[in-house]
Amino acid sequence: MDKEALLTIDGLLIQFGGLKAVNNVDIHVNDKEFIGLIGPNGAGKTTLFNSITGGVNITAGEIKFNDKALNKKRPDQISRMGISRTFQNIRLFSKMTAIENISIAIHSVPKYSIIEAMLRTPRARVKDKEVREQAQFF
């Protein structure tokens, strides 16, 4: 196993009844490495991505991100660790600007409490401003 790997998938098996959608997959992605995944329709690419993001339960094997197991984590927990995905049919909030749509994605884990949000505390206003500024770079 590669200790430097940011994402490690070892012996991944995803089975739906008797169908093996993903069978014995090993992938090691190092920090700052850019890789692609290709294959014909039905090859298991989407199932693989869904397993990494917690959308599909794995039958066997192990998935680790930053040396932390993802196998038993919920999608929201995996997202907070820094892994998420987009879909081919992107759905934006139609009544919002592009910057507002990007801000929502950046703001998926707010840096202040619900009470601070309701009261619009100085801390909440500062953090919201930081998110808007960050969204300008996307």
PDB file of C-alpha atoms in Angstrom:
ATOM      1  CA  MET A   1       0.000   0.000   0.000  1.00  0.00           C
ATOM      2  CA  ASP A   2       1.231   3.503  -0.856  1.00  0.00           C
ATOM      3  CA  LYS A   3       1.529   5.523   2.392  1.00  0.00           C
ATOM      4  CA  GLU A   4       1.604   8.812   0.458  1.00  0.00           C
ATOM      5  CA  ALA A   5      -1.697   8.148  -1.312  1.00  0.00           C
ATOM      6  CA  LEU A   6      -4.417  10.710  -0.726  1.00  0.00           C
ATOM      7  CA  LEU A   7      -7.109   8.269  -1.896  1.00  0.00           C
ATOM      8  CA  THR A   8      -6.614   4.514  -1.605  1.00  0.00           C
ATOM      9  CA  ILE A   9      -9.015   1.873  -2.880  1.00  0.00           C
ATOM     10  CA  ASP A  10      -8.009  -1.727  -2.220  1.00  0.00           C
ATOM     11  CA  GLY A  11      -9.852  -4.844  -3.372  1.00  0.00           C
ATOM     12  CA  LEU A  12     -13.129  -3.002  -3.909  1.00  0.00           C
ATOM     13  CA  LEU A  13     -16.134  -5.191  -4.655  1.00  0.00           C
ATOM     14  CA  ILE A  14     -19.640  -3.845  -5.134  1.00  0.00           C
ATOM     15  CA  GLN A  15     -22.259  -6.448  -5.757  1.00  0.00           C
ATOM     16  CA  PHE A  16     -25.996  -6.119  -6.412  1.00  0.00           C
ATOM     17  CA  GLY A  17     -27.412  -9.592  -5.937  1.00  0.00           C
ATOM     18  CA  GLY A  18     -25.417 -11.819  -8.287  1.00  0.00           C
ATOM     19  CA  LEU A  19     -24.140  -8.872 -10.391  1.00  0.00           C
ATOM     20  CA  LYS A  20     -20.612  -7.668  -9.664  1.00  0.00           C
ATOM     21  CA  ALA A  21     -20.752  -4.006 -10.688  1.00  0.00           C
ATOM     22  CA  VAL A  22     -17.192  -3.347  -9.447  1.00  0.00           C
ATOM     23  CA  ASN A  23     -14.856  -6.297  -8.994  1.00  0.00           C
ATOM     24  CA  ASN A  24     -11.462  -6.209  -7.236  1.00  0.00           C
ATOM     25  CA  VAL A  25     -10.533  -2.592  -8.004  1.00  0.00           C
ATOM     26  CA  ASP A  26      -7.304  -1.100  -6.654  1.00  0.00           C
ATOM     27  CA  ILE A  27      -6.629   2.627  -7.125  1.00  0.00           C
ATOM     28  CA  HIS A  28      -4.029   4.797  -5.385  1.00  0.00           C
ATOM     29  CA  VAL A  29      -4.158   8.539  -6.029  1.00  0.00           C
ATOM     30  CA  ASN A  30      -1.339  10.630  -4.621  1.00  0.00           C
ATOM     31  CA  ASP A  31      -1.561  14.260  -3.565  1.00  0.00           C
ATOM     32  CA  LYS A  32      -1.519  16.643  -6.568  1.00  0.00           C
ATOM     33  CA  GLU A  33      -1.973  13.728  -8.968  1.00  0.00           C
ATOM     34  CA  PHE A  34      -4.627  14.013 -11.663  1.00  0.00           C
ATOM     35  CA  ILE A  35      -6.096  10.806 -13.032  1.00  0.00           C
ATOM     36  CA  GLY A  36      -8.949   9.816 -15.315  1.00  0.00           C
ATOM     37  CA  LEU A  37     -11.282   6.857 -15.356  1.00  0.00           C
ATOM     38  CA  ILE A  38     -12.564   5.580 -18.677  1.00  0.00           C
ATOM     39  CA  GLY A  39     -14.631   2.625 -19.777  1.00  0.00           C
ATOM     40  CA  PRO A  40     -17.750   1.677 -21.693  1.00  0.00           C
ATOM     41  CA  ASN A  41     -21.295   2.205 -20.435  1.00  0.00           C
ATOM     42  CA  GLY A  42     -22.069  -0.281 -17.691  1.00  0.00           C
ATOM     43  CA  ALA A  43     -18.425  -0.754 -16.699  1.00  0.00           C
ATOM     44  CA  GLY A  44     -19.017   0.480 -13.124  1.00  0.00           C
ATOM     45  CA  LYS A  45     -17.488   3.973 -13.289  1.00  0.00           C
ATOM     46  CA  THR A  46     -20.464   5.738 -11.692  1.00  0.00           C
ATOM     47  CA  THR A  47     -20.848   2.963  -9.128  1.00  0.00           C
ATOM     48  CA  LEU A  48     -17.192   3.440  -8.190  1.00  0.00           C
ATOM     49  CA  PHE A  49     -17.647   7.200  -7.717  1.00  0.00           C
ATOM     50  CA  ASN A  50     -20.851   6.620  -5.753  1.00  0.00           C
ATOM     51  CA  SER A  51     -19.017   4.222  -3.437  1.00  0.00           C
ATOM     52  CA  ILE A  52     -16.281   6.798  -2.756  1.00  0.00           C
ATOM     53  CA  THR A  53     -18.854   9.469  -1.867  1.00  0.00           C
ATOM     54  CA  GLY A  54     -20.954   7.106   0.259  1.00  0.00           C
ATOM     55  CA  GLY A  55     -23.899   6.768  -2.117  1.00  0.00           C
ATOM     56  CA  VAL A  56     -23.418   3.006  -2.572  1.00  0.00           C
ATOM     57  CA  ASN A  57     -22.473   0.486   0.098  1.00  0.00           C
ATOM     58  CA  ILE A  58     -19.466  -1.644  -0.726  1.00  0.00           C
ATOM     59  CA  THR A  59     -19.558  -5.415  -0.501  1.00  0.00           C
ATOM     60  CA  ALA A  60     -15.849  -5.919   0.223  1.00  0.00           C
ATOM     61  CA  GLY A  61     -12.589  -4.009   0.148  1.00  0.00           C
ATOM     62  CA  GLU A  62     -11.510  -0.707   1.589  1.00  0.00           C
ATOM     63  CA  ILE A  63     -11.657   2.957   0.637  1.00  0.00           C
ATOM     64  CA  LYS A  64      -9.438   5.448   2.498  1.00  0.00           C
ATOM     65  CA  PHE A  65      -9.020   9.207   2.163  1.00  0.00           C
ATOM     66  CA  ASN A  66      -6.089  10.793   4.008  1.00  0.00           C
ATOM     67  CA  ASP A  67      -5.600   7.386   5.639  1.00  0.00           C
ATOM     68  CA  LYS A  68      -9.131   7.464   7.145  1.00  0.00           C
ATOM     69  CA  ALA A  69     -11.580   4.699   6.211  1.00  0.00           C
ATOM     70  CA  LEU A  70     -14.687   5.826   4.321  1.00  0.00           C
ATOM     71  CA  ASN A  71     -16.405   2.419   4.320  1.00  0.00           C
ATOM     72  CA  LYS A  72     -18.822   3.055   7.201  1.00  0.00           C
ATOM     73  CA  LYS A  73     -19.288   6.801   6.796  1.00  0.00           C
ATOM     74  CA  ARG A  74     -22.442   8.557   5.613  1.00  0.00           C
ATOM     75  CA  PRO A  75     -22.297  10.842   2.534  1.00  0.00           C
ATOM     76  CA  ASP A  76     -22.494  13.985   4.703  1.00  0.00           C
ATOM     77  CA  GLN A  77     -19.539  12.814   6.799  1.00  0.00           C
ATOM     78  CA  ILE A  78     -17.520  12.064   3.654  1.00  0.00           C
ATOM     79  CA  SER A  79     -18.378  15.489   2.242  1.00  0.00           C
ATOM     80  CA  ARG A  80     -17.087  17.178   5.412  1.00  0.00           C
ATOM     81  CA  MET A  81     -13.816  15.288   4.925  1.00  0.00           C
ATOM     82  CA  GLY A  82     -13.433  17.001   1.548  1.00  0.00           C
ATOM     83  CA  ILE A  83     -14.860  14.503  -0.948  1.00  0.00           C
ATOM     84  CA  SER A  84     -17.934  15.285  -2.985  1.00  0.00           C
ATOM     85  CA  ARG A  85     -19.105  14.848  -6.526  1.00  0.00           C
ATOM     86  CA  THR A  86     -21.012  16.632  -9.221  1.00  0.00           C
ATOM     87  CA  PHE A  87     -23.543  15.176 -11.580  1.00  0.00           C
ATOM     88  CA  GLN A  88     -23.777  15.435 -15.356  1.00  0.00           C
ATOM     89  CA  ASN A  89     -27.197  17.069 -15.067  1.00  0.00           C
ATOM     90  CA  ILE A  90     -26.192  20.048 -12.961  1.00  0.00           C
ATOM     91  CA  ARG A  91     -29.152  21.629 -11.215  1.00  0.00           C
ATOM     92  CA  LEU A  92     -28.626  25.229 -10.252  1.00  0.00           C
ATOM     93  CA  PHE A  93     -30.955  27.432  -8.254  1.00  0.00           C
ATOM     94  CA  SER A  94     -32.576  29.257 -11.171  1.00  0.00           C
ATOM     95  CA  LYS A  95     -33.489  32.412  -9.252  1.00  0.00           C
ATOM     96  CA  MET A  96     -29.960  32.873  -7.926  1.00  0.00           C
ATOM     97  CA  THR A  97     -26.862  34.339  -9.562  1.00  0.00           C
ATOM     98  CA  ALA A  98     -23.877  32.193 -10.530  1.00  0.00           C
ATOM     99  CA  ILE A  99     -21.912  33.609  -7.576  1.00  0.00           C
ATOM    100  CA  GLU A 100     -24.757  32.730  -5.190  1.00  0.00           C
ATOM    101  CA  ASN A 101     -24.883  29.157  -6.559  1.00  0.00           C
ATOM    102  CA  ILE A 102     -21.117  28.780  -6.079  1.00  0.00           C
ATOM    103  CA  SER A 103     -21.365  30.276  -2.592  1.00  0.00           C
ATOM    104  CA  ILE A 104     -23.871  27.603  -1.576  1.00  0.00           C
ATOM    105  CA  ALA A 105     -21.422  24.866  -2.591  1.00  0.00           C
ATOM    106  CA  ILE A 106     -18.559  26.539  -0.703  1.00  0.00           C
ATOM    107  CA  HIS A 107     -20.814  27.134   2.291  1.00  0.00           C
ATOM    108  CA  SER A 108     -21.859  23.475   2.653  1.00  0.00           C
ATOM    109  CA  VAL A 109     -20.171  23.444   6.065  1.00  0.00           C
ATOM    110  CA  PRO A 110     -20.780  26.880   7.648  1.00  0.00           C
ATOM    111  CA  LYS A 111     -18.169  28.258  10.031  1.00  0.00           C
ATOM    112  CA  TYR A 112     -20.741  29.510  12.526  1.00  0.00           C
ATOM    113  CA  SER A 113     -23.720  28.195  14.488  1.00  0.00           C
ATOM    114  CA  ILE A 114     -27.406  28.273  13.616  1.00  0.00           C
ATOM    115  CA  ILE A 115     -27.955  30.887  16.347  1.00  0.00           C
ATOM    116  CA  GLU A 116     -25.232  33.107  14.849  1.00  0.00           C
ATOM    117  CA  ALA A 117     -26.885  32.739  11.441  1.00  0.00           C
ATOM    118  CA  MET A 118     -30.324  33.677  12.784  1.00  0.00           C
ATOM    119  CA  LEU A 119     -28.967  36.695  14.681  1.00  0.00           C
ATOM    120  CA  ARG A 120     -26.640  37.707  11.804  1.00  0.00           C
ATOM    121  CA  THR A 121     -23.782  38.182  14.254  1.00  0.00           C
ATOM    122  CA  PRO A 122     -20.602  39.992  13.172  1.00  0.00           C
ATOM    123  CA  ARG A 123     -18.840  36.611  12.927  1.00  0.00           C
ATOM    124  CA  ALA A 124     -21.551  35.236  10.596  1.00  0.00           C
ATOM    125  CA  ARG A 125     -21.409  38.361   8.414  1.00  0.00           C
ATOM    126  CA  VAL A 126     -17.594  38.151   8.161  1.00  0.00           C
ATOM    127  CA  LYS A 127     -17.697  34.445   7.236  1.00  0.00           C
ATOM    128  CA  ASP A 128     -20.423  35.061   4.629  1.00  0.00           C
ATOM    129  CA  LYS A 129     -18.323  37.852   3.113  1.00  0.00           C
ATOM    130  CA  GLU A 130     -15.308  35.494   2.942  1.00  0.00           C
ATOM    131  CA  VAL A 131     -17.428  32.906   1.106  1.00  0.00           C
ATOM    132  CA  ARG A 132     -18.639  35.512  -1.436  1.00  0.00           C
ATOM    133  CA  GLU A 133     -15.037  36.626  -2.026  1.00  0.00           C
ATOM    134  CA  GLN A 134     -13.874  33.015  -2.467  1.00  0.00           C
ATOM    135  CA  ALA A 135     -16.725  32.345  -4.925  1.00  0.00           C
ATOM    136  CA  GLN A 136     -15.364  35.099  -7.190  1.00  0.00           C
ATOM    137  CA  PHE A 137     -12.383  32.878  -8.046  1.00  0.00           C
ATOM    138  CA  PHE A 138     -14.458  30.006  -9.451  1.00  0.00           C
TER     139      PHE A 138
END
